[in-house]
Short mmCIF file of C-alpha atoms in Angstrom, two decimals:
data_model
loop_
_atom_site.label_atom_id
_atom_site.label_comp_id
_atom_site.label_asym_id
_atom_site.label_seq_id
_atom_site.Cartn_x
_atom_site.Cartn_y
_atom_site.Cartn_z
CA MET O 1 -14.15 12.68 19.77
CA ASP O 2 -13.98 13.11 15.78
CA ILE O 3 -15.46 9.48 14.76
CA ALA O 4 -14.40 9.56 11.35
CA PHE O 5 -10.94 10.85 11.58
CA SER O 6 -9.87 8.91 14.42
CA SER O 7 -7.57 6.48 14.27
CA THR O 8 -7.88 2.45 13.88
CA THR O 9 -6.52 1.89 17.33
CA GLU O 10 -8.27 4.93 19.00
CA LEU O 11 -11.69 3.40 17.77
CA ALA O 12 -10.63 -0.07 19.00
CA ALA O 13 -10.41 1.42 22.17
CA ALA O 14 -12.94 3.57 22.44
CA ILE O 15 -15.71 0.83 21.73
CA ARG O 16 -13.68 -2.00 23.92
CA ASN O 17 -14.22 0.72 27.33
CA ARG O 18 -17.53 1.65 25.91
CA LYS O 19 -17.10 5.36 25.03
CA ILE O 20 -18.82 4.55 21.56
CA SER O 21 -20.30 2.07 20.20
CA ALA O 22 -19.77 0.14 17.11
CA VAL O 23 -22.79 1.25 15.56
CA GLU O 24 -22.29 4.44 16.20
CA ALA O 25 -18.47 4.42 14.63
CA LEU O 26 -19.95 2.58 11.68
CA ASP O 27 -22.61 5.84 11.78
CA ALA O 28 -19.76 8.42 11.65
CA HIS O 29 -17.98 6.89 8.67
CA LEU O 30 -21.20 6.15 6.39
CA ALA O 31 -22.14 9.96 7.06
CA GLN O 32 -18.52 10.45 5.63
CA ILE O 33 -19.33 8.12 2.83
CA ASP O 34 -22.67 9.67 2.19
CA SER O 35 -20.87 13.03 2.09
CA HIS O 36 -18.06 13.12 0.22
CA ASN O 37 -17.86 9.75 -1.88
CA ALA O 38 -20.30 11.65 -4.60
CA ALA O 39 -16.91 13.93 -5.63
CA ILE O 40 -14.34 11.08 -5.11
CA ASN O 41 -15.71 7.71 -6.00
CA ALA O 42 -13.72 5.83 -3.70
CA VAL O 43 -16.22 3.51 -2.00
CA ILE O 44 -17.82 1.59 -5.53
CA SER O 45 -19.55 -1.54 -2.86
CA LEU O 46 -21.21 -0.84 0.09
CA ASP O 47 -22.89 -3.27 2.52
CA ARG O 48 -24.78 -0.88 4.40
CA GLU O 49 -27.64 -3.64 5.73
CA GLY O 50 -24.62 -6.48 6.33
CA ALA O 51 -22.71 -3.50 8.26
CA TYR O 52 -25.09 -2.71 10.49
CA GLU O 53 -25.92 -6.21 11.69
CA ARG O 54 -22.33 -7.07 12.03
CA ALA O 55 -21.88 -4.04 13.99
CA GLU O 56 -25.12 -4.67 16.33
CA LYS O 57 -23.49 -7.96 16.80
CA ALA O 58 -20.57 -6.88 18.21
CA ASP O 59 -21.93 -3.84 20.37
CA ALA O 60 -23.84 -7.30 21.67
CA ALA O 61 -20.63 -9.23 22.09
CA LEU O 62 -19.01 -6.90 24.61
CA ALA O 63 -22.95 -6.33 26.08
CA ARG O 64 -22.26 -9.98 27.13
CA GLY O 65 -18.52 -9.58 28.72
CA ALA O 66 -17.38 -11.31 25.82
CA THR O 67 -13.58 -10.96 25.34
CA PRO O 68 -13.42 -8.14 22.24
CA GLY O 69 -11.01 -8.48 19.80
CA PRO O 70 -8.25 -6.12 18.42
CA LEU O 71 -10.37 -4.53 16.01
CA HIS O 72 -13.82 -5.24 17.61
CA GLY O 73 -16.57 -3.30 16.37
CA VAL O 74 -13.90 -1.15 14.16
CA PRO O 75 -15.69 -0.76 10.51
CA PHE O 76 -13.82 -0.88 7.34
CA ALA O 77 -13.70 -1.32 3.74
CA LEU O 78 -11.39 -2.97 1.14
CA LYS O 79 -9.95 -2.96 -1.74
CA ASP O 80 -12.00 -4.38 -4.87
CA THR O 81 -9.43 -7.47 -5.08
CA HIS O 82 -9.76 -9.05 -2.02
CA GLU O 83 -12.57 -11.99 -2.71
CA THR O 84 -15.14 -11.35 0.03
CA ALA O 85 -18.12 -13.64 0.74
CA GLY O 86 -21.65 -11.90 0.07
CA MET O 87 -20.04 -9.10 -2.13
CA LYS O 88 -18.45 -8.79 -5.54
CA THR O 89 -14.89 -8.73 -6.50
CA THR O 90 -14.46 -6.82 -9.63
CA VAL O 91 -10.94 -5.73 -10.39
CA GLY O 92 -12.73 -3.51 -11.98
CA PHE O 93 -13.46 -5.89 -15.19
CA PRO O 94 -16.21 -6.73 -16.88
CA SER O 95 -15.99 -10.01 -16.93
CA PHE O 96 -16.02 -10.39 -13.05
CA ALA O 97 -18.79 -7.83 -12.94
CA ASP O 98 -21.28 -10.02 -11.24
CA TYR O 99 -18.56 -12.27 -9.03
CA VAL O 100 -19.03 -13.26 -5.23
CA ALA O 101 -16.59 -15.35 -3.72
CA SER O 102 -17.69 -18.53 -1.87
CA HIS O 103 -15.62 -17.51 1.11
CA ASP O 104 -13.07 -14.81 2.37
CA SER O 105 -9.82 -14.27 1.42
CA PRO O 106 -7.41 -15.39 4.51
CA VAL O 107 -6.79 -11.80 4.78
CA VAL O 108 -10.37 -10.76 4.83
CA ALA O 109 -10.77 -13.56 7.25
CA ARG O 110 -8.28 -12.31 9.69
CA LEU O 111 -9.85 -8.59 9.74
CA LYS O 112 -12.83 -10.06 10.37
CA ALA O 113 -11.91 -12.53 13.40
CA ALA O 114 -9.80 -9.78 15.04
CA GLY O 115 -13.40 -7.97 15.37
CA GLY O 116 -13.54 -5.90 12.17
CA VAL O 117 -16.95 -4.55 10.47
CA LEU O 118 -16.50 -4.96 6.80
CA MET O 119 -18.86 -1.97 5.30
CA ALA O 120 -17.17 -1.55 1.58
CA LYS O 121 -15.44 -2.00 -1.44
CA THR O 122 -13.13 0.47 -2.55
CA ASN O 123 -12.20 1.51 -6.14
CA VAL O 124 -9.06 -0.10 -8.22
CA ALA O 125 -7.34 0.42 -12.01
CA THR O 126 -8.59 -2.08 -14.21
CA MET O 127 -7.44 -5.35 -13.43
CA LEU O 128 -4.59 -3.22 -10.95
CA SER O 129 -3.14 -2.79 -14.11
CA ASP O 130 -2.19 1.18 -14.00
CA TRP O 131 -0.99 4.02 -11.37
CA GLN O 132 -4.85 5.62 -11.99
CA SER O 133 -7.34 4.35 -10.47
CA ASN O 134 -10.55 4.24 -13.32
CA ASN O 135 -12.32 1.50 -14.71
CA PRO O 136 -15.22 0.21 -16.68
CA LEU O 137 -17.22 -0.77 -14.34
CA PHE O 138 -17.15 2.00 -11.58
CA GLY O 139 -15.30 5.19 -13.42
CA ARG O 140 -12.84 7.42 -11.72
CA THR O 141 -11.35 7.67 -8.31
CA ASP O 142 -10.34 11.57 -7.83
CA ASN O 143 -8.01 12.40 -5.45
CA PRO O 144 -9.87 14.06 -1.99
CA TRP O 145 -6.70 17.12 -2.12
CA ASN O 146 -7.73 18.10 -5.30
CA LEU O 147 -10.35 16.44 -7.65
CA GLU O 148 -8.77 17.75 -10.54
CA ARG O 149 -5.83 15.24 -9.87
CA THR O 150 -5.56 11.31 -9.61
CA ALA O 151 -5.26 9.63 -6.51
CA GLY O 152 -2.98 7.08 -8.11
CA GLY O 153 -3.49 2.93 -8.65
CA SER O 154 -4.24 0.95 -7.99
CA SER O 155 -5.21 1.29 -4.69
CA GLY O 156 -6.02 4.79 -4.95
CA GLY O 157 -9.95 4.40 -3.77
CA ALA O 158 -8.07 2.97 -0.82
CA ALA O 159 -5.68 5.92 -0.45
CA ALA O 160 -8.54 8.33 -1.21
CA ALA O 161 -11.20 6.29 1.04
CA VAL O 162 -8.45 6.59 4.28
CA ALA O 163 -7.49 10.38 3.48
CA ALA O 164 -11.07 11.19 3.41
CA GLY O 165 -12.49 10.36 6.39
CA MET O 166 -14.65 7.05 4.88
CA THR O 167 -12.43 4.59 6.56
CA PRO O 168 -9.83 3.86 9.19
CA LEU O 169 -8.00 1.56 7.37
CA ASP O 170 -7.86 -0.51 4.18
CA VAL O 171 -5.56 -3.40 2.47
CA GLY O 172 -3.84 -2.86 -0.94
CA THR O 173 -1.99 -4.74 -3.27
CA ASP O 174 1.74 -3.48 -4.24
CA MET O 175 3.02 -5.19 -7.57
CA GLN O 176 4.70 -1.71 -8.75
CA ASP O 177 4.06 1.13 -5.78
CA SER O 178 0.68 0.27 -5.81
CA ILE O 179 0.22 1.39 -2.37
CA ARG O 180 2.77 3.27 -1.59
CA LEU O 181 2.42 5.79 -4.28
CA PRO O 182 -1.69 6.34 -3.89
CA ALA O 183 -0.53 6.44 -0.02
CA ALA O 184 1.18 9.69 -1.21
CA PHE O 185 -0.79 10.90 -3.67
CA CYS O 186 -3.36 11.26 -0.61
CA GLY O 187 -1.24 12.00 2.29
CA VAL O 188 -1.97 8.74 3.91
CA TYR O 189 0.56 5.71 5.15
CA GLY O 190 1.10 2.71 3.22
CA LEU O 191 3.37 -0.24 3.91
CA LYS O 192 4.74 -2.69 1.18
CA PRO O 193 5.72 -5.79 3.70
CA THR O 194 8.69 -8.01 2.27
CA GLU O 195 7.29 -10.51 -0.48
CA HIS O 196 5.76 -13.77 0.90
CA ARG O 197 4.66 -11.85 4.39
CA VAL O 198 1.12 -11.66 3.93
CA SER O 199 -0.90 -14.02 2.00
CA LEU O 200 -2.04 -13.74 -1.69
CA ALA O 201 -4.44 -16.55 -1.74
CA GLY O 202 -7.79 -14.68 -2.82
CA ALA O 203 -6.01 -11.63 -2.98
CA PHE O 204 -7.17 -11.60 -6.93
CA PRO O 205 -10.29 -13.29 -8.57
CA GLY O 206 -9.63 -16.87 -9.60
CA PRO O 207 -13.21 -18.02 -10.68
CA GLY O 208 -13.31 -21.74 -11.68
CA GLY O 209 -10.24 -22.60 -9.81
CA ALA O 210 -7.51 -20.96 -12.25
CA ALA O 211 -4.75 -21.25 -11.81
CA ARG O 212 -2.75 -18.53 -9.17
CA SER O 213 -1.20 -16.22 -11.70
CA VAL O 214 0.50 -13.43 -9.05
CA ARG O 215 3.31 -15.25 -7.15
CA LEU O 216 6.32 -12.71 -7.32
CA MET O 217 6.87 -9.05 -6.17
CA SER O 218 3.31 -8.77 -5.79
CA CYS O 219 2.37 -7.81 -1.89
CA LEU O 220 -0.82 -7.08 0.50
CA GLY O 221 -0.10 -4.36 2.98
CA PRO O 222 -2.32 -1.75 4.86
CA LEU O 223 -3.16 1.68 4.42
CA ALA O 224 -3.76 4.11 7.21
CA ARG O 225 -3.59 7.34 9.15
CA GLY O 226 -1.04 7.28 11.26
CA VAL O 227 1.80 4.20 11.98
CA ASP O 228 0.60 2.50 14.87
CA ASP O 229 -2.39 1.49 12.99
CA LEU O 230 -0.15 -0.03 10.19
CA SER O 231 1.54 -1.97 12.37
CA LEU O 232 -1.64 -3.31 13.74
CA ILE O 233 -3.00 -3.92 10.60
CA TYR O 234 0.16 -5.60 9.37
CA GLN O 235 0.36 -8.01 12.81
CA ILE O 236 -3.09 -9.14 12.28
CA ILE O 237 -2.69 -10.35 8.52
CA ALA O 238 0.92 -11.65 8.70
CA GLY O 239 2.27 -14.55 8.96
CA PRO O 240 1.22 -18.51 7.42
CA ASP O 241 -2.28 -19.00 6.50
CA GLY O 242 -2.31 -22.49 5.13
CA ARG O 243 -3.52 -21.52 1.42
CA ASP O 244 -0.52 -19.97 0.24
CA THR O 245 2.64 -22.00 0.16
CA ASP O 246 4.95 -19.33 -0.30
CA LEU O 247 4.55 -17.82 2.89
CA ALA O 248 7.54 -17.55 5.16
CA PRO O 249 7.80 -19.13 8.59
CA VAL O 250 9.34 -15.60 9.85
CA PRO O 251 8.01 -14.78 13.51
CA VAL O 252 5.65 -11.52 13.36
CA GLU O 253 7.20 -9.33 15.55
CA THR O 254 6.06 -6.09 17.50
CA MET O 255 6.97 -2.67 16.42
CA PRO O 256 9.66 -1.50 18.78
CA LYS O 257 10.06 1.23 20.49
CA LEU O 258 13.28 3.22 18.85
CA ASP O 259 15.54 6.24 19.85
CA LEU O 260 16.51 8.48 16.72
CA LYS O 261 19.87 8.44 18.14
CA ALA O 262 20.34 5.31 18.16
CA LEU O 263 19.59 5.11 14.00
CA ARG O 264 21.48 4.63 10.82
CA ILE O 265 19.66 6.64 8.29
CA THR O 266 20.96 6.71 4.67
CA PHE O 267 18.94 8.99 2.00
CA ALA O 268 18.80 9.53 -2.08
CA PRO O 269 16.93 12.70 -2.88
CA SER O 270 17.09 10.82 -6.41
CA PHE O 271 18.35 7.90 -8.24
CA ALA O 272 20.68 8.17 -10.80
CA GLY O 273 18.56 8.26 -14.06
CA PHE O 274 15.16 8.53 -12.26
CA PRO O 275 13.77 12.33 -12.58
CA VAL O 276 11.92 13.76 -9.40
CA ALA O 277 10.13 16.67 -8.73
CA GLY O 278 11.83 19.45 -6.65
CA ASP O 279 9.76 19.45 -3.95
CA ILE O 280 10.22 15.92 -2.82
CA GLY O 281 13.77 15.26 -3.59
CA ALA O 282 13.75 18.81 -1.33
CA ALA O 283 11.61 17.54 1.44
CA VAL O 284 14.09 14.48 1.57
CA GLU O 285 17.29 16.18 2.41
CA ASN O 286 15.19 18.39 4.63
CA LEU O 287 13.94 15.39 6.83
CA ALA O 288 17.70 14.10 6.74
CA LYS O 289 18.82 17.57 7.89
CA GLN O 290 16.16 16.83 10.71
CA LEU O 291 17.36 13.39 11.79
CA GLN O 292 20.71 14.37 11.51
CA SER O 293 19.77 17.65 13.75
CA VAL O 294 18.16 15.04 16.54
CA GLY O 295 21.05 12.72 16.34
CA ALA O 296 20.60 10.15 14.17
CA ILE O 297 23.81 9.06 12.29
CA VAL O 298 22.79 10.44 8.71
CA GLU O 299 25.00 9.84 4.76
CA GLU O 300 23.48 10.64 1.36
CA ALA O 301 23.54 6.96 0.30
CA ASN O 302 26.28 5.09 -1.88
CA LEU O 303 23.54 2.64 -3.53
CA PRO O 304 24.35 -1.12 -5.21
CA ARG O 305 25.51 -0.85 -8.15
CA LEU O 306 23.14 -2.21 -10.03
CA ASP O 307 21.20 -0.45 -13.49
CA LEU O 308 17.82 0.03 -11.61
CA HIS O 309 16.53 0.88 -15.14
CA ASP O 310 17.11 -2.78 -16.17
CA ASP O 311 15.88 -4.30 -12.86
CA LEU O 312 12.49 -2.68 -13.77
CA ALA O 313 12.46 -3.73 -17.35
CA GLN O 314 13.40 -7.77 -15.80
CA GLY O 315 10.72 -6.98 -13.50
CA GLY O 316 8.04 -5.90 -16.08
CA ALA O 317 9.29 -9.16 -18.08
CA LEU O 318 8.54 -11.22 -15.17
CA ILE O 319 5.20 -10.02 -14.71
CA GLY O 320 4.99 -11.31 -18.06
CA MET O 321 5.84 -14.40 -17.61
CA MET O 322 3.53 -14.72 -14.72
CA MET O 323 0.59 -13.79 -17.12
CA GLU O 324 1.55 -15.61 -20.03
CA ALA O 325 2.05 -19.17 -17.89
CA ALA O 326 -1.46 -18.87 -16.04
CA GLN O 327 -3.44 -17.81 -19.26
CA PRO O 328 -5.73 -20.65 -20.01
CA GLU O 329 -4.79 -20.91 -23.36
CA PRO O 330 -0.94 -19.65 -23.64
CA PRO O 331 0.40 -18.41 -26.93
CA GLU O 332 2.20 -20.17 -29.39
CA GLN O 333 5.52 -19.59 -28.52
CA PRO O 334 5.37 -19.76 -24.56
CA THR O 335 8.63 -18.72 -22.44
CA SER O 336 10.90 -21.26 -22.06
CA VAL O 337 11.59 -22.78 -18.51
CA SER O 338 15.76 -21.72 -19.18
CA CYS O 339 14.42 -17.35 -19.94
CA TRP O 340 11.99 -18.22 -16.79
CA PHE O 341 15.44 -19.45 -14.35
CA GLU O 342 17.87 -16.72 -16.18
CA ALA O 343 15.28 -13.79 -15.18
CA LEU O 344 15.57 -15.30 -11.55
CA ALA O 345 19.08 -15.52 -11.41
CA ARG O 346 19.25 -11.99 -12.25
CA ARG O 347 16.70 -10.86 -9.65
CA ASP O 348 18.64 -12.78 -6.96
CA LYS O 349 22.02 -10.25 -7.65
CA SER O 350 19.72 -7.29 -6.98
CA ILE O 351 18.50 -8.88 -3.88
CA LEU O 352 21.42 -9.94 -2.53
CA ALA O 353 23.16 -6.17 -3.78
CA TRP O 354 20.29 -4.66 -1.67
CA GLU O 355 20.78 -7.12 1.43
CA GLN O 356 24.51 -6.21 1.32
CA PHE O 357 23.61 -2.87 1.22
CA PHE O 358 21.47 -2.89 4.63
CA GLU O 359 24.00 -4.24 6.76
CA ASN O 360 25.36 -1.16 7.03
CA TRP O 361 21.73 1.07 7.23
CA ASP O 362 18.49 0.71 9.87
CA ALA O 363 16.55 2.29 6.62
CA LEU O 364 17.24 4.34 3.37
CA LEU O 365 14.86 7.29 2.82
CA CYS O 366 13.92 8.37 -0.78
CA PRO O 367 10.87 9.58 -2.71
CA VAL O 368 8.20 6.72 -3.24
CA ALA O 369 7.36 8.54 -6.96
CA MET O 370 8.95 11.15 -9.44
CA THR O 371 6.17 13.40 -8.63
CA THR O 372 3.21 14.10 -6.61
CA ALA O 373 -0.75 13.61 -7.85
CA PHE O 374 -0.86 14.77 -11.61
CA GLY O 375 -3.67 15.35 -13.41
CA HIS O 376 -6.03 12.69 -14.96
CA CYS O 377 -4.93 11.39 -18.20
CA GLU O 378 -4.88 9.23 -20.42
CA PRO O 379 -2.17 6.14 -19.42
CA GLY O 380 0.79 6.13 -20.82
CA ALA O 381 0.62 9.80 -21.70
CA PRO O 382 3.42 11.85 -20.39
CA ILE O 383 3.65 13.08 -17.16
CA LYS O 384 5.02 16.23 -16.53
CA VAL O 385 7.66 16.92 -13.73
CA ASP O 386 8.67 20.36 -13.11
CA GLY O 387 7.07 21.44 -16.52
CA LYS O 388 9.21 18.51 -18.44
CA ASP O 389 7.40 15.94 -19.96
CA GLN O 390 8.67 12.52 -18.10
CA SER O 391 7.65 9.22 -19.73
CA TYR O 392 4.46 7.74 -17.78
CA TRP O 393 5.72 4.05 -17.73
CA ILE O 394 8.66 5.30 -14.98
CA LEU O 395 6.11 7.11 -12.72
CA PRO O 396 6.39 3.87 -10.09
CA ALA O 397 10.31 3.65 -10.21
CA TYR O 398 11.24 4.41 -6.72
CA GLY O 399 9.26 2.26 -5.58
CA ALA O 400 9.25 -0.68 -8.18
CA VAL O 401 12.45 -1.09 -7.46
CA PHE O 402 11.90 -2.61 -4.34
CA ASN O 403 9.10 -4.64 -5.84
CA TYR O 404 12.09 -5.91 -7.77
CA SER O 405 14.07 -6.33 -4.47
CA SER O 406 11.60 -7.72 -2.39
CA HIS O 407 12.90 -5.36 0.50
CA PRO O 408 9.56 -3.93 2.48
CA ALA O 409 8.86 -0.61 2.16
CA LEU O 410 6.35 2.32 3.27
CA SER O 411 5.41 5.78 2.24
CA ILE O 412 4.50 8.47 4.62
CA PRO O 413 3.33 11.73 4.37
CA CYS O 414 5.73 14.79 4.78
CA GLY O 415 4.12 17.92 4.39
CA GLU O 416 2.79 19.54 0.57
CA ASP O 417 4.66 21.00 -2.43
CA ARG O 418 3.91 24.26 -4.15
CA ASP O 419 0.70 22.96 -5.30
CA GLY O 420 -0.83 22.30 -1.83
CA LEU O 421 -0.55 18.45 -2.60
CA PRO O 422 0.68 15.93 -0.60
CA ILE O 423 4.58 14.59 -0.87
CA GLY O 424 4.72 11.32 0.69
CA LEU O 425 8.65 9.45 0.97
CA GLN O 426 9.81 6.14 1.27
CA LEU O 427 11.73 4.40 3.68
CA VAL O 428 12.58 0.84 3.24
CA GLY O 429 14.47 -1.96 5.21
CA LYS O 430 15.83 -5.23 5.39
CA ARG O 431 13.89 -7.91 4.23
CA TRP O 432 11.65 -9.58 7.39
CA SER O 433 12.65 -6.14 9.24
CA GLU O 434 8.74 -4.83 8.77
CA ALA O 435 7.94 -3.93 12.81
CA ARG O 436 11.51 -2.44 12.89
CA LEU O 437 10.66 -0.15 9.57
CA LEU O 438 7.59 0.78 11.51
CA GLY O 439 9.82 1.42 14.16
CA ILE O 440 11.51 3.72 12.31
CA ALA O 441 8.78 5.46 10.97
CA ALA O 442 7.28 5.87 14.17
CA ALA O 443 10.26 7.56 15.51
CA ILE O 444 10.22 9.91 12.45
CA GLU O 445 6.58 10.93 12.65
CA PRO O 446 6.89 13.80 14.87
CA LEU O 447 9.28 15.27 12.41
CA THR O 448 7.21 14.99 9.60
CA GLY O 449 3.42 16.39 10.96
CA GLY O 450 1.66 13.10 10.11
CA PHE O 451 -1.31 13.24 8.51
CA ARG O 452 -3.29 15.79 7.90
CA ARG O 453 -6.64 16.44 6.72
CA PRO O 454 -7.57 17.34 3.09
CA PRO O 455 -9.29 20.82 2.92
CA GLY O 456 -12.83 20.37 3.28
CA TYR O 457 -13.05 17.01 4.99
#
């Protein structure tokens, strides 16, 4: 058994059936961190002693005949934005360099209650505010496929660690493609659930009881090396928790087993006005042809008649309003209530247009981002797409559209481009349809080849 690259579900089963111990599982992942983290800098806080203590307790519990949870003894890492009792949570920001929460966030608590063994935190963009994971506290995360390329952001450390076998899972945050883009860049899977599906409480440090600034468009979701793992982790962390009052009491369903012949898939190699690399557009078209050849109903998308550029601008404005309102000392001219309501009304139009679109389709297949992993650069510098300079700020547009509309979306690896870098494609579905969307991804997984280990790992 290749422990470091076994799936979460495989590890849990092996520990539960006493084929390996929780300590052996931890040994393998710590060895992978020790061997490769110096090169990619994905793991930035490591609780080696505490992890061994938790793994030993997990093994002792099984020896006593205790009923194991779904993650019993499975080691895992978390993006450095989740509040964790006894471990620093810095979001890469110097003011939080020594911040240690007094208790776990609901997501952390649920993963631990399921039996998971927290061992490490993973690197982020400063205050989660960029699509490269680089910050003044811990430096830059490199892509395990090519150290000269970015792992993406803001969940770049999470995606790189999962790809490199340092952890079987992580939980990222996604306000503007921040789970799906790094997952695509590193060749792993990443799910952004419907907005208000997973608790945001404790997912962004708020020392001193500061008001929670992030309430719209941001979502928490899993990164892993397969769809089954996404489904398992999603079911553990989703649903009302007693702390995030925005969470909807919608049932968290089990992923169904679906027949591709019964599915209606629409595809878009690009969105009007959004650039995309030719290899990515071609990957969308090729997968659409494969789906059609195995019996799915497949048509090129007639997308909702929306100004998607304007949607992105409005999404950015909403983020700015939320951050402004949460400042301890708001600016002299704070955003008016009428502007806030107008912004929400504009967003409603987009949500309803996409909901109507998904009345006719089980899923939309499209790009995750305009390019594969690009070379490290200063934020804001032009990004070359097929040799042509494109705006850095349009980089996450394909994913950010669905933060604005609140729809669930996931990134699936689908081969490599001409430079040998992973291509990630996006599947999007109707709101609250995570289970079905995951079932669609699972049905498609054999056609894409799934996760591939980066060379050298």
